[in-house]
CSV table of C-alpha atoms and ligand atoms in Angstrom, one decimal:
chain,number,residue,atom,x,y,z
M,1,MET,CA,37.6,-84.4,-37.2
M,2,LYS,CA,40.4,-81.9,-37.2
M,3,ASN,CA,44.2,-81.8,-36.4
M,4,ILE,CA,43.8,-82.0,-32.4
M,5,ARG,CA,47.0,-80.8,-32.0
M,6,PRO,CA,48.3,-77.1,-33.4
M,7,ILE,CA,51.0,-77.4,-35.6
M,8,SER,CA,53.8,-75.4,-35.6
M,9,ASP,CA,53.8,-73.0,-38.6
M,10,PRO,CA,56.8,-70.0,-38.2
M,11,ALA,CA,54.6,-68.5,-41.3
M,12,LYS,CA,51.3,-68.6,-39.7
M,13,PRO,CA,49.9,-66.2,-37.1
M,14,LYS,CA,49.1,-67.2,-34.1
M,15,VAL,CA,46.2,-67.0,-31.9
M,16,TYR,CA,46.3,-66.9,-28.1
M,17,ILE,CA,42.4,-67.9,-26.5
M,18,GLU,CA,41.6,-67.7,-22.6
M,19,THR,CA,38.4,-69.7,-21.6
M,20,TYR,CA,35.8,-68.6,-18.4
M,21,GLY,CA,32.5,-69.3,-17.5
M,22,CYS,CA,30.8,-72.9,-17.8
M,23,GLN,CA,31.5,-75.9,-20.3
M,24,MET,CA,29.5,-74.0,-23.3
M,25,ASN,CA,32.0,-71.5,-23.1
M,26,VAL,CA,35.1,-74.4,-23.1
M,27,ASN,CA,32.9,-75.5,-26.3
M,28,ASP,CA,32.7,-71.7,-28.0
M,29,SER,CA,36.2,-71.7,-28.1
M,30,GLU,CA,37.2,-74.6,-29.7
M,31,VAL,CA,34.5,-73.4,-32.4
M,32,ILE,CA,36.3,-70.1,-32.5
M,33,LEU,CA,39.6,-72.2,-33.2
M,34,SER,CA,38.0,-74.0,-35.9
M,35,ILE,CA,36.6,-70.9,-37.5
M,36,LEU,CA,39.9,-69.3,-36.8
M,37,GLN,CA,42.1,-71.9,-38.5
M,38,ASP,CA,40.0,-72.0,-41.1
M,39,ASP,CA,41.5,-68.4,-41.9
M,40,GLY,CA,44.8,-69.4,-41.7
M,41,TYR,CA,45.6,-69.0,-37.5
M,42,VAL,CA,47.6,-71.6,-36.0
M,43,LEU,CA,46.9,-72.1,-31.7
M,44,THR,CA,49.5,-70.8,-29.2
M,45,GLU,CA,49.6,-71.9,-25.7
M,46,ASN,CA,52.3,-68.6,-25.0
M,47,MET,CA,50.7,-65.3,-25.3
M,48,ASP,CA,54.0,-63.7,-25.6
M,49,GLU,CA,54.4,-64.6,-28.9
M,50,ALA,CA,50.7,-65.0,-29.8
M,51,SER,CA,49.4,-61.7,-32.7
M,52,LEU,CA,45.6,-62.0,-31.3
M,53,ILE,CA,44.4,-62.3,-27.9
M,54,LEU,CA,41.3,-63.8,-27.1
M,55,ALA,CA,39.8,-64.3,-24.3
M,56,ASN,CA,36.1,-65.8,-24.2
M,57,THR,CA,34.4,-64.1,-21.0
M,58,CYS,CA,31.4,-65.4,-18.5
M,59,SER,CA,29.4,-62.6,-16.8
M,60,ILE,CA,27.7,-65.5,-14.5
M,61,ARG,CA,28.6,-63.1,-11.2
M,62,ASP,CA,30.3,-60.1,-10.9
M,63,ASN,CA,33.9,-61.6,-9.4
M,64,ALA,CA,33.6,-62.9,-13.0
M,65,GLU,CA,34.0,-59.7,-14.9
M,66,GLN,CA,36.2,-58.0,-12.0
M,67,ARG,CA,38.5,-61.4,-13.3
M,68,ILE,CA,38.3,-60.1,-16.6
M,69,TRP,CA,38.8,-56.7,-16.2
M,70,GLY,CA,41.9,-57.5,-14.2
M,71,ARG,CA,43.2,-59.1,-17.2
M,72,ILE,CA,42.3,-56.6,-19.6
M,73,ASP,CA,45.5,-54.6,-17.6
M,74,GLN,CA,47.7,-57.2,-18.2
M,75,PHE,CA,46.8,-57.3,-22.4
M,76,ARG,CA,47.6,-53.6,-22.0
M,77,LEU,CA,51.4,-54.8,-21.1
M,78,GLN,CA,51.1,-57.3,-24.2
M,79,LYS,CA,50.1,-54.1,-26.5
M,80,ARG,CA,52.7,-51.9,-24.9
M,81,ARG,CA,55.4,-54.5,-25.8
M,82,ARG,CA,54.8,-55.6,-29.3
M,83,THR,CA,53.0,-53.2,-31.8
M,84,GLY,CA,50.0,-54.9,-34.0
M,85,VAL,CA,48.5,-57.3,-31.1
M,86,ILE,CA,44.9,-57.3,-31.1
M,87,ILE,CA,42.9,-57.6,-28.1
M,88,GLY,CA,39.5,-59.4,-28.3
M,89,ILE,CA,37.0,-60.7,-25.8
M,90,VAL,CA,34.4,-62.5,-26.7
M,91,GLY,CA,31.6,-64.4,-25.4
M,92,CYS,CA,28.9,-63.1,-22.5
M,93,MET,CA,31.1,-60.1,-21.2
M,94,ALA,CA,31.3,-58.9,-24.7
M,95,GLU,CA,27.5,-59.2,-25.4
M,96,ARG,CA,26.7,-57.5,-21.9
M,97,LEU,CA,28.9,-54.5,-21.8
M,98,LYS,CA,29.2,-53.9,-25.7
M,99,ASP,CA,31.0,-50.6,-26.5
M,100,ARG,CA,31.6,-50.2,-22.8
M,101,LEU,CA,35.1,-52.5,-23.0
M,102,LEU,CA,36.5,-50.9,-25.9
M,103,ASP,CA,36.9,-47.6,-23.0
M,104,GLY,CA,40.9,-47.5,-21.6
M,105,HIS,CA,41.8,-48.4,-25.7
M,106,VAL,CA,42.9,-51.5,-25.0
M,107,VAL,CA,39.7,-54.1,-26.6
M,108,ASP,CA,40.3,-54.2,-30.6
M,109,ILE,CA,37.4,-56.5,-31.1
M,110,VAL,CA,34.3,-57.4,-29.3
M,111,ALA,CA,32.2,-60.2,-30.2
M,112,GLY,CA,29.4,-62.0,-29.3
M,113,PRO,CA,28.2,-65.6,-28.4
M,114,ASP,CA,26.6,-65.2,-31.8
M,115,SER,CA,29.1,-64.2,-34.1
M,116,TYR,CA,32.2,-66.1,-34.1
M,117,ARG,CA,31.6,-66.0,-38.4
M,118,ASN,CA,31.9,-63.1,-38.3
M,119,LEU,CA,35.7,-63.3,-35.7
M,120,PRO,CA,37.9,-62.9,-39.7
M,121,ALA,CA,36.0,-60.4,-41.1
M,122,LEU,CA,36.4,-58.4,-37.9
M,123,ILE,CA,40.1,-59.1,-37.7
M,124,LYS,CA,41.2,-58.1,-40.9
M,125,ALA,CA,39.0,-54.6,-40.2
M,126,VAL,CA,40.9,-53.6,-37.4
M,127,THR,CA,43.0,-50.7,-37.3
M,128,PRO,CA,44.9,-49.0,-34.0
M,129,ASP,CA,41.9,-46.0,-34.6
M,130,SER,CA,39.0,-48.3,-35.5
M,131,PRO,CA,37.9,-51.3,-33.1
M,132,GLN,CA,35.3,-53.7,-34.0
M,133,MET,CA,31.9,-55.3,-32.4
M,134,ASP,CA,29.9,-57.6,-33.5
M,135,VAL,CA,26.9,-58.0,-30.6
M,136,MET,CA,24.2,-59.5,-32.7
M,137,LEU,CA,21.7,-62.2,-31.0
M,138,SER,CA,20.4,-64.4,-33.4
M,139,HIS,CA,17.4,-66.7,-33.8
M,140,GLU,CA,19.0,-69.5,-35.5
M,141,GLU,CA,23.1,-69.6,-35.1
M,142,THR,CA,24.1,-73.0,-33.6
M,143,TYR,CA,27.8,-73.9,-35.6
M,144,ALA,CA,25.8,-77.1,-36.4
M,145,ASP,CA,28.0,-77.2,-39.6
M,146,ILE,CA,31.3,-76.5,-37.6
M,147,SER,CA,33.4,-78.9,-36.6
M,148,PRO,CA,35.1,-77.7,-33.0
M,149,VAL,CA,39.1,-78.2,-33.0
M,150,ARG,CA,39.0,-79.9,-29.7
M,151,MET,CA,41.3,-77.7,-27.1
M,152,ASP,CA,40.8,-80.4,-24.0
M,153,ARG,CA,44.4,-82.3,-22.7
M,154,ASN,CA,42.9,-86.2,-22.7
M,155,GLY,CA,41.8,-86.4,-25.7
M,156,ILE,CA,39.1,-89.1,-24.4
M,157,SER,CA,36.0,-86.7,-23.2
M,158,ALA,CA,34.5,-84.0,-25.7
M,159,TYR,CA,32.0,-81.6,-25.7
M,160,ILE,CA,29.1,-81.4,-27.9
M,161,SER,CA,26.9,-78.4,-27.9
M,162,ILE,CA,23.5,-79.3,-28.7
M,163,MET,CA,21.0,-76.0,-27.8
M,164,ARG,CA,22.4,-72.4,-27.6
M,165,GLY,CA,20.8,-69.7,-25.1
M,166,CYS,CA,17.8,-69.8,-22.4
M,167,ASN,CA,14.4,-69.3,-22.3
M,168,ASN,CA,13.5,-69.6,-18.8
M,169,VAL,CA,14.5,-65.7,-17.5
M,170,CYS,CA,15.3,-66.9,-13.7
M,171,SER,CA,15.4,-63.6,-12.2
M,172,TYR,CA,19.0,-63.4,-11.4
M,173,CYS,CA,20.1,-64.8,-14.7
M,174,VAL,CA,21.7,-62.9,-17.4
M,175,VAL,CA,22.3,-66.4,-19.5
M,176,PRO,CA,19.3,-65.2,-21.7
M,177,TYR,CA,21.0,-62.0,-22.0
M,178,THR,CA,23.9,-63.0,-23.0
M,179,ARG,CA,23.5,-65.4,-25.2
M,180,GLY,CA,19.9,-65.1,-26.4
M,181,VAL,CA,16.5,-67.3,-27.4
M,182,GLU,CA,16.8,-70.6,-26.8
M,183,ARG,CA,17.3,-72.9,-30.8
M,184,SER,CA,18.2,-76.8,-30.9
M,185,ARG,CA,21.0,-77.8,-33.2
M,186,ASP,CA,20.0,-80.4,-36.1
M,187,PRO,CA,20.4,-83.7,-34.3
M,188,GLN,CA,21.6,-85.3,-37.7
M,189,SER,CA,24.6,-83.2,-36.9
M,190,ILE,CA,25.0,-83.7,-33.1
M,191,VAL,CA,25.0,-87.7,-34.0
M,192,ARG,CA,27.5,-87.2,-37.0
M,193,GLU,CA,29.9,-85.2,-34.6
M,194,ALA,CA,30.1,-87.8,-32.4
M,195,ALA,CA,30.2,-90.6,-34.5
M,196,GLU,CA,33.7,-88.5,-35.6
M,197,VAL,CA,34.7,-87.6,-32.2
M,198,PHE,CA,34.5,-91.6,-31.8
M,199,ASP,CA,36.4,-92.4,-34.6
M,200,ALA,CA,39.0,-90.0,-33.6
M,201,GLY,CA,39.6,-92.0,-30.7
M,202,TYR,CA,37.1,-90.3,-27.9
M,203,LYS,CA,35.4,-92.3,-25.5
M,204,GLU,CA,32.7,-89.9,-23.9
M,205,VAL,CA,30.8,-87.2,-25.1
M,206,CYS,CA,29.0,-84.6,-22.9
M,207,LEU,CA,26.1,-83.0,-24.5
M,208,LEU,CA,25.7,-79.3,-23.7
M,209,GLY,CA,22.9,-77.3,-23.4
M,210,GLN,CA,21.7,-74.6,-20.4
M,211,ASN,CA,18.4,-76.2,-20.0
M,212,VAL,CA,19.1,-79.8,-22.0
M,213,ASP,CA,15.5,-80.9,-21.0
M,214,SER,CA,13.9,-77.9,-23.3
M,215,TYR,CA,15.8,-79.7,-26.7
M,216,LEU,CA,13.2,-79.8,-29.2
M,217,TRP,CA,13.9,-80.0,-33.1
M,218,ARG,CA,11.1,-79.9,-35.6
M,219,GLU,CA,12.0,-81.2,-39.1
M,220,PRO,CA,11.7,-78.6,-41.9
M,221,GLY,CA,9.3,-79.1,-44.0
M,222,ALA,CA,7.2,-81.4,-41.5
M,223,PRO,CA,6.9,-79.6,-37.6
M,224,ASP,CA,5.2,-82.3,-36.4
M,225,ARG,CA,8.7,-84.7,-36.6
M,226,THR,CA,9.8,-83.8,-33.5
M,227,VAL,CA,12.9,-84.9,-31.5
M,228,ASP,CA,13.3,-84.4,-27.7
M,229,PHE,CA,16.0,-84.7,-25.8
M,230,ALA,CA,15.1,-88.1,-24.3
M,231,ASP,CA,15.1,-88.9,-28.7
M,232,LEU,CA,18.7,-87.4,-29.2
M,233,LEU,CA,20.2,-89.0,-26.4
M,234,GLU,CA,19.1,-92.4,-27.4
M,235,MET,CA,20.0,-91.7,-31.0
M,236,VAL,CA,23.8,-90.3,-29.2
M,237,ALA,CA,24.0,-93.4,-27.4
M,238,LYS,CA,23.5,-96.2,-30.5
M,239,THR,CA,26.7,-94.0,-31.8
M,240,SER,CA,28.4,-97.5,-30.2
M,241,PRO,CA,28.3,-99.5,-26.4
M,242,GLU,CA,32.1,-98.2,-26.1
M,243,LEU,CA,30.9,-94.1,-26.8
M,244,ARG,CA,29.5,-93.1,-22.9
M,245,VAL,CA,27.5,-90.1,-23.0
M,246,ARG,CA,26.9,-87.2,-20.1
M,247,PHE,CA,24.9,-84.4,-20.3
M,248,SER,CA,24.4,-81.4,-18.7
M,249,THR,CA,22.5,-78.9,-17.6
M,250,SER,CA,18.8,-80.9,-16.5
M,251,HIS,CA,16.1,-78.6,-15.4
M,252,PRO,CA,13.8,-79.6,-12.9
M,253,LYS,CA,10.7,-78.6,-14.2
M,254,ASP,CA,11.3,-80.2,-17.6
M,255,ILE,CA,13.0,-83.3,-16.8
M,256,SER,CA,10.6,-85.8,-18.1
M,257,ASP,CA,9.7,-89.4,-16.8
M,258,LYS,CA,10.2,-90.4,-20.7
M,259,LEU,CA,14.6,-89.1,-20.2
M,260,ILE,CA,14.7,-91.1,-16.7
M,261,PHE,CA,13.6,-94.5,-18.3
M,262,MET,CA,15.9,-93.7,-21.8
M,263,MET,CA,18.5,-93.4,-18.8
M,264,ALA,CA,17.8,-96.2,-17.6
M,265,SER,CA,17.7,-98.6,-20.8
M,266,TYR,CA,21.7,-97.4,-22.3
M,267,PRO,CA,24.3,-98.5,-19.9
M,268,ASN,CA,26.6,-95.8,-21.8
M,269,ILE,CA,24.2,-93.4,-21.0
M,270,CYS,CA,26.1,-92.2,-17.9
M,271,ARG,CA,24.1,-92.3,-14.4
M,272,HIS,CA,24.4,-88.9,-13.4
M,273,ILE,CA,22.5,-85.7,-13.3
M,274,HIS,CA,23.4,-82.8,-12.6
M,275,LEU,CA,20.0,-80.9,-11.7
M,276,PRO,CA,20.2,-77.3,-10.5
M,277,VAL,CA,18.1,-76.8,-7.0
M,278,GLN,CA,19.4,-73.3,-6.0
M,279,SER,CA,17.1,-73.0,-2.6
M,280,GLY,CA,15.1,-75.5,-0.4
M,281,SER,CA,12.8,-72.5,0.4
M,282,ASN,CA,9.6,-72.2,-2.0
M,283,ALA,CA,9.3,-68.3,-1.4
M,284,MET,CA,12.9,-68.3,-2.8
M,285,LEU,CA,12.1,-70.3,-5.5
M,286,GLU,CA,9.1,-68.3,-6.5
M,287,LYS,CA,11.2,-65.1,-6.5
M,288,MET,CA,13.9,-66.8,-8.4
M,289,ARG,CA,11.0,-67.9,-11.0
M,290,ARG,CA,12.2,-71.1,-11.0
M,291,LYS,CA,8.5,-72.3,-12.0
M,292,TYR,CA,8.7,-75.1,-9.5
M,293,THR,CA,8.6,-76.4,-5.7
M,294,ARG,CA,10.4,-77.4,-3.2
M,295,GLU,CA,7.6,-80.4,-2.9
M,296,TRP,CA,8.2,-81.3,-6.9
M,297,TYR,CA,12.2,-81.1,-7.2
M,298,LEU,CA,11.9,-83.6,-4.1
M,299,GLU,CA,9.6,-85.7,-6.3
M,300,ARG,CA,11.6,-85.8,-9.2
M,301,VAL,CA,14.4,-87.4,-7.6
M,302,ALA,CA,12.8,-90.0,-5.6
M,303,LYS,CA,11.4,-91.1,-9.1
M,304,ILE,CA,15.4,-90.8,-10.5
M,305,ARG,CA,16.5,-93.0,-8.0
M,306,SER,CA,13.6,-95.5,-8.0
M,307,VAL,CA,14.1,-96.3,-11.6
M,308,MET,CA,18.2,-95.7,-11.0
M,309,PRO,CA,19.2,-96.2,-7.5
M,310,ASP,CA,22.8,-96.0,-8.8
M,311,CYS,CA,22.1,-92.5,-10.5
M,312,GLY,CA,24.7,-89.9,-9.2
M,313,ILE,CA,22.3,-86.7,-8.2
M,314,SER,CA,24.6,-83.0,-8.0
M,315,THR,CA,23.2,-79.4,-8.1
M,316,ASP,CA,24.0,-76.0,-8.1
M,317,ILE,CA,23.1,-73.8,-5.0
M,318,ILE,CA,22.7,-70.1,-4.6
M,319,ALA,CA,23.3,-68.7,-0.6
M,320,GLY,CA,21.6,-65.1,0.3
M,321,PHE,CA,18.8,-64.3,-2.4
M,322,CYS,CA,17.2,-61.5,-2.5
M,323,GLY,CA,15.3,-61.3,0.9
M,324,GLU,CA,16.8,-64.8,2.0
M,325,THR,CA,15.5,-65.4,5.8
M,326,ALA,CA,17.2,-67.6,8.3
M,327,GLN,CA,13.9,-69.7,6.8
M,328,ASP,CA,14.5,-69.9,4.0
M,329,HIS,CA,17.6,-70.7,4.5
M,330,GLU,CA,17.1,-73.4,7.0
M,331,ASP,CA,15.0,-75.2,3.9
M,332,THR,CA,18.1,-75.1,1.7
M,333,LEU,CA,20.3,-77.0,4.2
M,334,SER,CA,17.4,-79.2,4.8
M,335,LEU,CA,16.6,-79.8,1.6
M,336,MET,CA,20.4,-80.8,1.2
M,337,ARG,CA,20.2,-83.5,3.7
M,338,GLU,CA,16.8,-85.0,2.6
M,339,VAL,CA,18.3,-85.6,-1.1
M,340,GLY,CA,22.2,-86.3,0.7
M,341,PHE,CA,23.5,-84.6,-3.1
M,342,ASP,CA,26.8,-86.3,-4.6
M,343,SER,CA,28.0,-82.8,-5.2
M,344,ALA,CA,27.7,-79.4,-5.6
M,345,PHE,CA,28.5,-76.0,-6.9
M,346,MET,CA,27.5,-73.2,-4.6
M,347,PHE,CA,27.5,-69.4,-4.8
M,348,GLN,CA,26.7,-66.4,-3.0
M,349,TYR,CA,23.7,-64.5,-4.6
M,350,SER,CA,25.7,-61.8,-6.9
M,351,GLU,CA,22.9,-59.1,-8.3
M,352,ARG,CA,23.4,-58.7,-12.4
M,353,PRO,CA,22.3,-55.6,-14.1
M,354,GLY,CA,19.3,-55.9,-16.0
M,355,THR,CA,18.1,-59.1,-14.4
M,356,LEU,CA,14.6,-59.7,-13.2
M,357,ALA,CA,15.7,-59.1,-9.6
M,358,ALA,CA,17.9,-56.2,-10.3
M,359,MET,CA,14.8,-54.6,-11.1
M,360,LYS,CA,12.3,-55.6,-8.7
M,361,TYR,CA,14.3,-56.7,-5.5
M,362,PRO,CA,16.7,-55.5,-3.1
M,363,ASP,CA,20.0,-57.1,-3.1
M,364,ASP,CA,19.5,-57.0,1.2
M,365,VAL,CA,21.2,-59.6,2.9
M,366,PRO,CA,24.4,-58.5,4.1
M,367,PRO,CA,27.9,-59.7,3.0
M,368,GLU,CA,28.6,-61.0,5.8
M,369,VAL,CA,25.5,-63.4,6.1
M,370,LYS,CA,25.7,-64.5,2.6
M,371,THR,CA,29.3,-65.7,3.3
M,372,SER,CA,28.2,-67.3,6.6
M,373,ARG,CA,25.0,-69.0,4.9
M,374,LEU,CA,27.4,-70.2,2.3
M,375,ASN,CA,30.1,-71.5,4.0
M,376,GLU,CA,27.4,-73.6,6.2
M,377,ILE,CA,25.8,-75.1,2.8
M,378,ILE,CA,29.8,-76.1,1.8
M,379,ALA,CA,30.4,-77.5,5.3
M,380,LEU,CA,27.2,-79.3,5.1
M,381,GLN,CA,27.8,-80.2,1.3
M,382,ASN,CA,32.0,-81.9,2.1
M,383,THR,CA,30.0,-84.0,4.7
M,384,LEU,CA,27.5,-85.2,2.3
M,385,SER,CA,29.9,-86.1,-0.7
M,386,LYS,CA,32.0,-87.8,2.2
M,387,ALA,CA,29.1,-89.9,3.0
M,388,SER,CA,27.4,-90.4,-0.8
M,389,ASN,CA,31.6,-91.4,-1.8
M,390,GLU,CA,31.6,-94.0,1.7
M,391,ARG,CA,28.6,-95.6,0.5
M,392,GLU,CA,30.5,-96.9,-2.4
M,393,ILE,CA,33.3,-98.6,-0.2
M,394,GLY,CA,33.6,-102.4,-1.2
M,395,LYS,CA,31.0,-101.6,-4.4
M,396,ARG,CA,32.4,-101.8,-8.0
M,397,HIS,CA,32.9,-99.6,-11.1
M,398,THR,CA,33.7,-99.3,-14.5
M,399,VAL,CA,36.0,-96.2,-14.5
M,400,LEU,CA,36.8,-94.7,-17.7
M,401,VAL,CA,40.8,-93.8,-17.2
M,402,GLU,CA,41.2,-90.2,-18.2
M,403,GLY,CA,45.0,-90.0,-17.0
M,404,VAL,CA,47.7,-90.3,-14.7
M,405,SER,CA,46.6,-89.0,-11.6
M,406,LYS,CA,48.0,-85.7,-10.0
M,407,ARG,CA,49.3,-87.8,-6.8
M,408,SER,CA,51.3,-90.5,-8.3
M,409,SER,CA,52.7,-91.0,-11.7
M,410,GLU,CA,51.8,-94.5,-10.4
M,411,GLU,CA,48.1,-93.9,-10.3
M,412,LEU,CA,45.6,-93.6,-13.2
M,413,THR,CA,42.4,-91.2,-12.2
M,414,GLY,CA,38.8,-91.6,-14.4
M,415,ARG,CA,35.2,-90.9,-13.9
M,416,THR,CA,32.8,-93.9,-12.5
M,417,SER,CA,29.3,-94.1,-14.4
M,418,ASN,CA,27.9,-91.9,-11.7
M,419,ASN,CA,30.3,-89.4,-12.2
M,420,LYS,CA,32.7,-89.6,-9.3
M,421,VAL,CA,36.5,-88.7,-9.8
M,422,CYS,CA,38.7,-92.4,-8.5
M,423,VAL,CA,42.3,-93.4,-8.7
M,424,PHE,CA,43.9,-96.4,-8.5
M,425,PRO,CA,47.2,-98.3,-9.1
M,426,SER,CA,47.7,-98.4,-12.9
M,427,CYS,CA,48.8,-102.0,-13.5
M,428,GLY,CA,49.7,-101.7,-17.0
M,429,HIS,CA,46.0,-99.9,-17.8
M,430,LYS,CA,46.4,-96.3,-19.7
M,431,ALA,CA,44.3,-93.3,-20.9
M,432,GLY,CA,41.2,-93.9,-22.6
M,433,GLU,CA,40.5,-97.9,-21.3
M,434,TYR,CA,37.4,-99.1,-19.4
M,435,VAL,CA,38.6,-100.6,-16.1
M,436,GLU,CA,37.1,-102.7,-13.4
M,437,VAL,CA,37.6,-101.6,-10.1
M,438,GLU,CA,36.5,-101.7,-6.4
M,439,VAL,CA,36.5,-99.4,-4.0
M,440,THR,CA,38.7,-99.4,-1.1
M,441,GLY,CA,38.8,-96.1,0.5
M,442,CYS,CA,37.8,-92.3,-0.1
M,443,THR,CA,37.7,-88.9,0.7
M,444,SER,CA,34.8,-86.4,0.2
M,445,ALA,CA,36.4,-85.5,-3.1
M,446,THR,CA,37.4,-89.0,-4.3
M,447,LEU,CA,37.0,-92.8,-4.8
M,448,ILE,CA,40.1,-94.6,-4.2
M,449,SER,CA,40.1,-98.0,-5.6
M,450,ARG,CA,41.9,-101.1,-7.0
M,451,PRO,CA,41.3,-102.6,-10.6
M,452,VAL,CA,39.8,-106.5,-10.1
Z,1,LIG,N1,20.9,-73.3,-16.7
Z,1,LIG,C1,21.8,-73.7,-15.6
Z,1,LIG,C2,22.3,-73.1,-14.9
Z,1,LIG,C3,23.4,-71.7,-15.3
Z,1,LIG,S1,24.6,-70.9,-14.8
Z,1,LIG,C4,20.4,-74.1,-14.9
Z,1,LIG,O1,19.3,-73.6,-15.0
Z,1,LIG,O2,20.6,-75.0,-14.1
Z,1,LIG,C5,25.0,-71.7,-13.6
Z,1,LIG,C6,24.7,-72.2,-11.9
Z,1,LIG,O3,25.0,-69.6,-11.6
Z,1,LIG,C7,23.2,-71.4,-11.6
Z,1,LIG,O4,22.6,-72.9,-11.4
Z,1,LIG,C8,23.5,-70.7,-10.7
Z,1,LIG,O5,23.7,-71.0,-9.3
Z,1,LIG,C9,24.4,-70.0,-10.8
Z,1,LIG,N2,24.1,-68.7,-10.9
Z,1,LIG,C10,23.4,-67.9,-11.6
Z,1,LIG,N3,23.1,-66.3,-11.9
Z,1,LIG,C11,24.0,-66.0,-10.6
Z,1,LIG,C12,23.8,-64.9,-9.3
Z,1,LIG,N4,23.6,-64.0,-10.2
Z,1,LIG,N5,24.2,-65.1,-8.5
Z,1,LIG,C13,24.7,-65.9,-7.8
Z,1,LIG,N6,24.9,-67.3,-8.7
Z,1,LIG,C14,24.2,-67.9,-10.2
Z,2,LIG,FE1,19.9,-68.8,-16.6
Z,2,LIG,FE2,17.6,-70.0,-15.6
Z,2,LIG,FE3,18.6,-70.1,-17.8
Z,2,LIG,FE4,19.7,-71.6,-16.2
Z,2,LIG,S1,17.5,-71.9,-16.5
Z,2,LIG,S2,20.4,-70.5,-17.9
Z,2,LIG,S3,19.7,-70.1,-14.3
Z,2,LIG,S4,17.7,-68.3,-16.9
Z,3,LIG,FE1,29.2,-67.5,-18.1
Z,3,LIG,FE2,27.8,-66.8,-20.3
Z,3,LIG,FE3,28.6,-69.9,-19.2
Z,3,LIG,S1,27.8,-66.2,-18.4
Z,3,LIG,S2,28.3,-69.1,-17.5
Z,3,LIG,S3,30.0,-68.0,-20.4
Z,3,LIG,S4,26.6,-69.1,-20.9
């Protein structure tokens, strides 16, 4: 495990990294920092003193990309003020837009998600007249041998990417094009990384992949010897009963009974599944190419709850996908009520160039209808989140303390196994400890509790 905190050394060049998008991108920035640190760089949190400015970008929705274009304008000012500053756009937007990012002469380096090992070479080759680009996608790269330099602030919870890419080709989604084909990382390297972070004082790991349920490792030379996601989860859970294990994201079509039973048999595997449904309408699910039905989804939820009644279930929902009718939208609302999600990420459909949906279906739900449907979905989810938290009042939970609460320095904050944020009076406890609490009240976002 490498140094968590940057050492200030005036002789070393400084890199400033901004990260956008999903948890996998956050972990990728930690991989990038590891590679750059080996090349002599140190991290700075002050853009004004950096000789290398990187933005690790996201393409998932148009507004994610618009934000980056805005940032590139800001970076232009840095270049005007200080000669020799190198600007790099890396990650999904780099992969999607490639040399179009070089228009405007601000960006010096464009590097896709599988090109990070090549960053030191790209940096060396840059001159004011020759920007550098590497957007090759790989069938093998998993950065398995690289120890990410942790950039989280709490030192309690670490991300571990267990796979890269995605083979699903949901019709609205840009990820298969920006991240390439799915590949699973050697389980031994994952177990080693979990042990390393635990030895360094971390108390929780979150295993990351676009579709963790399709994780599959075939032993080279013995392809019938395989490790699937449930096996991997068990291997990581055995690191220590004191290490909590989370994971994200599960795909409803792939989540297996074996996985559900594996979760139930290890108390340190957190009782939470992020299970994006996207829509409650079978017509929409079909067009989205999600490869499951509403009925299948509800059956999976029933199975999870029959094995783990206390398991938190969260989801993602898209409002206003191509051709969505008022009835399709009602079907989403009714599914939300039927499941009673504990929390959700909710979005308006944003057409992404090059995806199947962009080529096949008109983006025909008017913007104001998308917005009003999204608002209804958000309002309903607020009610469901509140109700879900109210059900916890009077119950006891073990909270892993992540730090001091934003609201009061006398209070601590952390999460329960089922992924609810919980605040309580510190009573001498500190970050990294497990504390037994009793829930005494709640808002729609937070459980209020006291140590028992
Ligand atoms: N691999 C995960 C999701 C990754 S993207 C899965 O399959 O569940 C995270 C979320 O962004 C998706 O679940 C979806 O709800 C949303 N999303 C993806 N593409 C989108 C688009 N074109 N417009 C709006 N939301 C989108
Ligand atoms: Fe995108 Fe679907 Fe892959 Fe998730 S499973 S990343 S939504 S293509
Ligand atoms: Fe965005 Fe790429 Fe993640 S598009 S959501 S950063 S995989």
